[in-house]
PDB file of C-alpha atoms in Angstrom:
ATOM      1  CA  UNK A1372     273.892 -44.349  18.087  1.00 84.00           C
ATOM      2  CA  UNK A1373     272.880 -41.037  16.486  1.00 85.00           C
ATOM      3  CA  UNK A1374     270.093 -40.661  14.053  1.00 93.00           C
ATOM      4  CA  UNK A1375     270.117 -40.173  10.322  1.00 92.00           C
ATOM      5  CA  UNK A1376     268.705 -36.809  10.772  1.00 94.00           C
ATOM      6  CA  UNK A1377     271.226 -36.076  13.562  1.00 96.00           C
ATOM      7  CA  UNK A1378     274.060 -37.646  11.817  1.00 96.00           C
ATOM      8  CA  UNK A1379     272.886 -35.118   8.665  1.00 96.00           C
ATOM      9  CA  UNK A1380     272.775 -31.765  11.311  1.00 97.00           C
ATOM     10  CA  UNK A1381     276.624 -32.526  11.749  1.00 97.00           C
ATOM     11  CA  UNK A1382     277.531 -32.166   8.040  1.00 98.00           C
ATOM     12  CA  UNK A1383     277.583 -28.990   6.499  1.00 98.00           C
ATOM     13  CA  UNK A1384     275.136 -27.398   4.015  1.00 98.00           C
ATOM     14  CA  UNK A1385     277.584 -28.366   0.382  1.00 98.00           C
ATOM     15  CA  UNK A1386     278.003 -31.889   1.951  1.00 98.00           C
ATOM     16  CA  UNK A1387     274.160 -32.037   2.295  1.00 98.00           C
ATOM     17  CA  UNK A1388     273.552 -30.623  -0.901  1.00 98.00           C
ATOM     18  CA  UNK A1389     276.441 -32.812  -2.701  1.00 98.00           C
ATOM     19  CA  UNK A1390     274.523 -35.795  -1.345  1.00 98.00           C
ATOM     20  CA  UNK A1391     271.132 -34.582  -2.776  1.00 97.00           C
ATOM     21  CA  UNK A1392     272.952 -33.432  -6.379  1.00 98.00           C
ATOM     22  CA  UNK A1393     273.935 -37.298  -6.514  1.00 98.00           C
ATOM     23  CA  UNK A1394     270.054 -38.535  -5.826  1.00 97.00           C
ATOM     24  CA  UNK A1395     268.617 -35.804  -8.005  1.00 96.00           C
ATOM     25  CA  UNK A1396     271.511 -37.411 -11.005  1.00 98.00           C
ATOM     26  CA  UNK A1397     270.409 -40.927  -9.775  1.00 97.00           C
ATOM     27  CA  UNK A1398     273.711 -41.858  -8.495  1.00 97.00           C
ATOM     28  CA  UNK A1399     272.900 -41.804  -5.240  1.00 96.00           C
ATOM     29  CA  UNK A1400     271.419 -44.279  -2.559  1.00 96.00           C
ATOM     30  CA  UNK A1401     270.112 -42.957   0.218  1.00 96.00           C
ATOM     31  CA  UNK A1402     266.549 -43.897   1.778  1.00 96.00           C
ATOM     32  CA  UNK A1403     263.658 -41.619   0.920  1.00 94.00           C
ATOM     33  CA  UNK A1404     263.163 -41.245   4.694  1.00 94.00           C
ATOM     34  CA  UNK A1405     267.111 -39.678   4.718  1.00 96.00           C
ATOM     35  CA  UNK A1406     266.326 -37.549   1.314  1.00 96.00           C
ATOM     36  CA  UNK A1407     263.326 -35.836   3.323  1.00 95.00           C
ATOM     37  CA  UNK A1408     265.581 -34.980   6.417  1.00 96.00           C
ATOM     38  CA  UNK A1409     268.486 -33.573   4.104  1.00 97.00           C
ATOM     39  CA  UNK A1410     266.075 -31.144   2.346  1.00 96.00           C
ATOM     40  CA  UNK A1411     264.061 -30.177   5.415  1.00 95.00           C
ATOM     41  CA  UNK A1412     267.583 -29.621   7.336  1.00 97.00           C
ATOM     42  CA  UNK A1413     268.155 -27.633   4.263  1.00 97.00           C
ATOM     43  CA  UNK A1414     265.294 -25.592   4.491  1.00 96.00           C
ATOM     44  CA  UNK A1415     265.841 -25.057   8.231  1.00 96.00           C
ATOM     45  CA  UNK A1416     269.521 -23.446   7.454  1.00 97.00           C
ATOM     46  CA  UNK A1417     267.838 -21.179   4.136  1.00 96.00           C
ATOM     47  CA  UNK A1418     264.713 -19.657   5.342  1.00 91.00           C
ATOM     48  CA  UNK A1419     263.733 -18.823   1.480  1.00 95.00           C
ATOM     49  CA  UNK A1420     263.511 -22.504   0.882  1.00 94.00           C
ATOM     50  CA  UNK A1421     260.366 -24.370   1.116  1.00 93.00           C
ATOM     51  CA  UNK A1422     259.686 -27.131   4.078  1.00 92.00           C
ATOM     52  CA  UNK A1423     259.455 -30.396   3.181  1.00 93.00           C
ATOM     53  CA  UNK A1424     256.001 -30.096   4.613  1.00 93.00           C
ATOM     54  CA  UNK A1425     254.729 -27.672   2.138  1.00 92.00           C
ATOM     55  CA  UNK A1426     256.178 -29.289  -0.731  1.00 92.00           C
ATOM     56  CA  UNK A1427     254.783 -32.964   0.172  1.00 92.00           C
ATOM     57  CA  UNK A1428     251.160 -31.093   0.195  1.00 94.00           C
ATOM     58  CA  UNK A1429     251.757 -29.569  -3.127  1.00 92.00           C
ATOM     59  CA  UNK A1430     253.212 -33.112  -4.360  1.00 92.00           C
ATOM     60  CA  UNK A1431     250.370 -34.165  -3.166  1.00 95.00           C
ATOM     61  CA  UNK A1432     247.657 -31.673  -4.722  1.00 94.00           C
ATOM     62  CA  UNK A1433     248.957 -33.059  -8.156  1.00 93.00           C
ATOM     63  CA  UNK A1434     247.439 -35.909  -7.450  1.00 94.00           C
ATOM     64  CA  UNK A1435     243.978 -35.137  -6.131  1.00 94.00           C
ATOM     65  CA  UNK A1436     242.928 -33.415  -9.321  1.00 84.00           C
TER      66      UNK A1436
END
């Protein structure tokens, strides 16, 4: 049985990014855990993009102030 993440590799970028438009509008339902592999698969495919890496640590920053 294949992985969320792997299941996520076969699909293309618009799929990905449809199914991240309809969590970002709140219609969606995905785990966080699945959210976090669609936008560092994401990254991975646009170089320009942040990791998900880099943006948990600035998420994170916000709250250590």
């Amino acid at each position: 049985m294949a992985s969320v993440r792997e299941y996520c590799e076969m699909m293309s970028t618009e799929q990905l990014q449809a199914l991240l438009q309809k969590e970002y509008e709140g219609k969606g339902n995905l785990p966080l855990l699945a959210i976090l592999d669609i936008c560092d698969l994401l990254s991975e495919r646009d170089p320009n993009k942040p990791n998900v890496e880099q943006l948990l640590h600035k998420l994170c920053e916000h709250y250590l102030q």
